Amino acid sequence: MTLLALEIGSQGFAACQLSEDSGEDDIRRSPIPDRGVWDSCRDLLVEVAGTGEVTAVGIACRGPIDMGAGVVAPPEIAEWRTGFGIVEAVRKLFPAAAVRLALDGVCSAMGERYFGRTREVLDALTMTVSDRIGGGVMVGGLVVVGRTGNAGQLGHVLVPGFDDACECGGRGCLEAVAGGLSALNWARVQGWSGKTVDDLFETAQAGDEIALAALGRAGTALGRAIASVAAVLDLDLVVVAGTMARPGTVLWKSLGAAVATHARLSFLTGLRVVPSEIGEAGVLAGAGVLAAMSPG
């Protein structure tokens, strides 16, 4: 019996075969090509599967998705932007396999639920803050999926005080302020000359005012969004992962200050916002949970 986990991210694919001792070294990755996207994904899955009969595959994908139809439409993948039937394609590749699909944020929340910092609670919010922003909501010990499978799109929570244009067509979305790509673009418009998120953090640590401002406004936006969602859902735990969520930085300090300013209701006095212990690996871990939950 062979179980596989597949993550379809904004920059590439990641896949692994599940076992009791699976680790980072067992994960195989490949970039998303301009053409032949499914061929690249298929080749990765075949490599990871090896010679065993695949009995279940869990798939985590950036939204939007149609979970019922098994279709994904991540905007970064041009060939799939209008919808690709990933579940049907994987079933054809592995005819004996049960195939389950979920949003990457949902899978991240499931990863935290089974392997991370939300194991001991029933209600929590999980966020991934990298180039993009995703999230998953757990209520009563169950991760919320939503009508179409897209529940937890925290990157498109509107943040008061910001009016940055978002790629979704709206303005003031959290991702348009605090996503890594957005923070980089904002800093460059202000005259910053760096290229990557690592550059942004390094120059901020060295005292660059633009880098500090970019990370500070991102943290403020994150804190305001967290305070709002925590009030709606009556939460006391938020777990944050991702390349932008580096503890001890000005982003994290600004996040904490915004939460302290806005989470003032009596039932929010114990609200904790903590870094993930499993990081971005939580998405693939959640896809593995999907595979393990599949019948057969």
XYZ file of C-alpha atoms in Angstrom:
296
model
C 0.000 0.000 0.000
C 1.549 3.272 -1.176
C 0.228 6.682 -0.135
C 1.357 9.909 -1.804
C 1.086 13.584 -0.878
C 1.236 16.317 -3.531
C 1.479 20.075 -3.020
C 0.793 22.468 -5.897
C 2.275 25.799 -4.880
C 2.651 29.149 -6.564
C 6.221 28.370 -7.628
C 6.429 24.588 -7.915
C 5.321 21.084 -7.046
C 6.345 19.049 -4.003
C 5.550 15.375 -3.441
C 6.490 12.541 -1.154
C 5.584 8.970 -0.328
C 4.172 8.558 3.158
C 5.733 6.326 5.769
C 6.290 6.416 9.522
C 9.769 7.870 9.044
C 9.086 10.255 6.144
C 11.073 13.469 6.416
C 12.352 16.485 4.497
C 14.888 14.330 2.647
C 12.056 12.252 1.167
C 10.332 15.245 -0.456
C 10.887 15.683 -4.190
C 10.320 19.069 -5.814
C 10.079 20.446 -9.327
C 9.420 23.936 -10.708
C 6.266 24.717 -12.627
C 7.154 24.933 -16.333
C 5.654 27.442 -18.742
C 4.218 24.569 -20.784
C 3.451 20.937 -20.137
C 2.447 21.552 -16.537
C 0.599 18.281 -16.063
C 3.434 16.330 -17.706
C 5.854 17.763 -15.148
C 3.483 17.006 -12.262
C 2.860 13.479 -13.552
C 6.575 12.745 -13.875
C 7.160 13.877 -10.295
C 4.362 11.667 -8.977
C 5.637 8.640 -10.908
C 9.147 9.216 -9.547
C 7.879 9.447 -5.964
C 5.545 6.446 -6.314
C 8.307 4.070 -7.354
C 7.211 0.508 -8.087
C 4.480 0.136 -5.464
C 0.750 0.232 -6.199
C -0.556 3.651 -5.201
C -3.709 3.349 -3.107
C -4.296 6.969 -2.062
C -3.159 10.464 -3.066
C -3.791 13.661 -1.112
C -3.486 16.918 -3.061
C -3.039 20.399 -1.615
C -3.386 23.289 -4.044
C -3.426 27.066 -3.941
C -6.905 28.379 -4.711
C -9.257 28.887 -6.155
C -10.334 25.259 -6.375
C -13.580 23.395 -6.915
C -13.219 20.573 -4.437
C -16.390 18.775 -5.513
C -15.405 18.725 -9.177
C -11.733 18.044 -8.455
C -10.665 21.120 -10.421
C -7.898 23.609 -9.610
C -7.334 27.060 -11.100
C -4.277 28.682 -9.455
C -3.686 32.070 -11.106
C 0.109 31.585 -11.279
C -0.215 28.555 -13.592
C -1.281 29.937 -16.976
C -2.242 26.549 -18.443
C -4.525 25.813 -15.496
C -5.915 29.291 -14.902
C -9.307 28.432 -16.379
C -9.449 25.123 -14.528
C -7.660 21.778 -14.665
C -9.177 18.466 -13.538
C -6.305 17.384 -11.309
C -8.272 14.693 -9.474
C -9.353 12.973 -12.698
C -5.819 13.185 -14.109
C -4.306 11.603 -10.985
C -6.967 8.879 -10.961
C -6.063 7.978 -14.547
C -2.405 7.847 -13.548
C -3.084 5.635 -10.496
C -6.323 3.714 -11.228
C -6.344 1.932 -7.856
C -5.956 5.127 -5.837
C -8.470 7.138 -3.858
C -7.705 10.792 -4.648
C -8.658 13.713 -2.400
C -8.163 17.433 -3.025
C -8.157 20.371 -0.593
C -7.073 23.994 -0.498
C -3.469 24.524 0.603
C -4.637 26.552 3.598
C -6.968 23.759 4.656
C -4.085 21.309 4.403
C -1.845 23.631 6.405
C -4.438 23.691 9.176
C -4.679 19.893 9.054
C -0.909 19.612 9.261
C -0.882 21.796 12.380
C -3.790 19.815 13.814
C -2.005 16.474 13.551
C 1.671 17.411 13.815
C 1.972 21.007 15.000
C 0.864 23.539 17.576
C -2.920 23.103 17.404
C -3.009 19.486 18.586
C -4.227 20.408 22.058
C -6.950 22.911 21.087
C -10.289 22.724 19.295
C -10.409 26.182 17.731
C -7.497 27.871 15.946
C -6.399 29.821 12.911
C -3.413 28.747 10.810
C -1.757 31.224 8.424
C 0.985 30.864 5.841
C 2.622 34.176 4.941
C 5.034 33.779 2.045
C 4.867 35.168 -1.502
C 1.114 34.756 -1.074
C -1.058 34.423 2.019
C -3.194 31.418 2.795
C -4.953 30.106 5.833
C -7.123 27.500 7.434
C -9.702 27.690 10.190
C -10.317 24.946 12.744
C -13.557 25.005 14.721
C -14.479 22.311 17.207
C -11.482 20.243 16.171
C -12.562 20.167 12.518
C -10.951 22.172 9.743
C -13.523 24.268 7.896
C -13.653 23.499 4.166
C -16.500 25.661 2.900
C -19.102 25.329 0.163
C -16.625 25.025 -2.721
C -13.534 24.091 -0.724
C -12.134 27.629 -0.559
C -12.724 28.492 3.099
C -9.757 30.177 4.729
C -8.733 32.597 1.981
C -7.190 34.938 4.535
C -5.158 36.723 1.920
C -8.358 38.420 0.809
C -9.548 39.632 4.182
C -9.894 43.411 3.896
C -7.560 45.359 6.176
C -8.640 48.783 7.493
C -6.207 51.584 6.748
C -4.850 50.083 3.519
C -5.986 50.538 -0.079
C -3.308 48.662 -2.047
C -4.522 47.111 -5.304
C -4.795 43.310 -5.183
C -4.359 40.880 -8.058
C -7.880 39.596 -7.355
C -9.208 42.935 -8.623
C -10.078 44.334 -5.211
C -8.271 46.800 -2.982
C -7.038 46.617 0.581
C -6.689 42.819 0.690
C -4.252 41.446 3.258
C -2.163 39.746 0.546
C -1.818 43.064 -1.309
C -0.010 44.487 1.740
C 1.614 41.620 3.628
C 2.318 38.999 0.951
C 6.003 38.701 0.130
C 5.610 39.737 -3.502
C 3.499 42.741 -2.528
C 5.951 43.842 0.170
C 8.815 43.632 -2.314
C 6.897 45.628 -4.929
C 5.985 48.306 -2.378
C 9.598 48.626 -1.240
C 10.865 48.932 -4.820
C 8.370 51.688 -5.571
C 9.801 53.562 -2.564
C 13.310 53.278 -4.022
C 14.634 50.102 -2.371
C 17.090 48.221 -4.615
C 16.920 44.674 -3.244
C 15.501 41.677 -5.082
C 14.287 38.981 -2.680
C 12.494 38.511 0.620
C 15.825 37.504 2.148
C 17.249 40.816 0.932
C 14.318 42.630 2.521
C 14.939 41.083 5.932
C 18.715 41.479 5.716
C 18.557 45.164 4.800
C 15.907 45.772 7.461
C 18.208 44.215 10.054
C 20.949 46.551 8.829
C 18.665 49.519 9.414
C 17.383 50.298 5.908
C 14.376 52.561 6.460
C 12.411 51.402 3.410
C 12.853 47.726 4.250
C 11.846 48.404 7.841
C 8.746 50.278 6.656
C 7.763 47.497 4.226
C 7.981 44.828 6.923
C 6.376 47.078 9.519
C 3.308 47.784 7.387
C 3.044 44.090 6.511
C 3.090 43.163 10.205
C 0.520 45.825 11.034
C -1.822 44.541 8.345
C -1.395 40.967 9.554
C -2.107 41.949 13.152
C -5.265 43.839 12.210
C -6.547 40.925 10.128
C -5.770 38.430 12.893
C -7.589 40.535 15.490
C -10.644 40.742 13.241
C -10.796 37.020 12.448
C -10.146 36.073 16.078
C -13.100 38.211 17.162
C -15.404 36.654 14.561
C -14.452 33.083 15.493
C -13.761 33.499 19.245
C -10.183 32.200 18.962
C -7.304 32.228 21.398
C -4.616 30.659 19.182
C -3.213 31.711 15.804
C -0.271 29.854 14.248
C 1.760 31.658 11.582
C 4.177 30.009 9.136
C 5.935 31.090 5.972
C 8.989 32.894 4.645
C 7.660 36.295 5.764
C 6.812 35.159 9.300
C 10.238 35.303 10.908
C 10.087 35.688 14.685
C 12.105 38.500 16.219
C 11.828 40.773 13.187
C 10.105 44.134 12.826
C 7.259 42.356 11.022
C 6.582 40.155 14.027
C 6.869 43.088 16.420
C 4.439 45.172 14.346
C 2.071 42.207 14.165
C 2.076 41.870 17.952
C 1.537 45.580 18.472
C -1.458 45.608 16.104
C -3.004 42.586 17.817
C -2.558 44.242 21.214
C -4.188 47.435 19.930
C -7.208 45.835 18.268
C -7.931 42.553 20.103
C -9.502 44.338 23.079
C -12.695 42.365 23.674
C -12.736 40.530 26.992
C -12.752 37.081 25.403
C -9.634 37.946 23.348
C -7.369 38.895 26.252
C -5.609 35.520 26.052
C -5.140 35.556 22.276
C -1.807 33.961 21.372
C -0.106 34.429 18.008
C 2.797 31.994 17.691
C 5.206 30.812 14.994
C 4.631 27.389 13.489
C 6.934 24.569 14.539
C 6.530 22.709 11.235
C 6.621 25.731 8.923
C 5.618 25.484 5.288
C 6.021 21.697 5.454
C 2.595 21.783 7.099
C 0.867 22.029 3.702
C 2.397 18.800 2.406
C 1.841 17.176 5.803
C -1.842 18.068 5.535
C -1.986 16.555 2.054
C -0.557 13.416 3.614
C -3.365 13.454 6.194
C -5.842 13.640 3.294
C -4.268 10.582 1.711
C -4.281 8.666 4.994
C -7.971 9.482 5.501
C -8.920 8.133 2.076
C -10.829 4.827 1.947
C -9.140 1.767 0.589
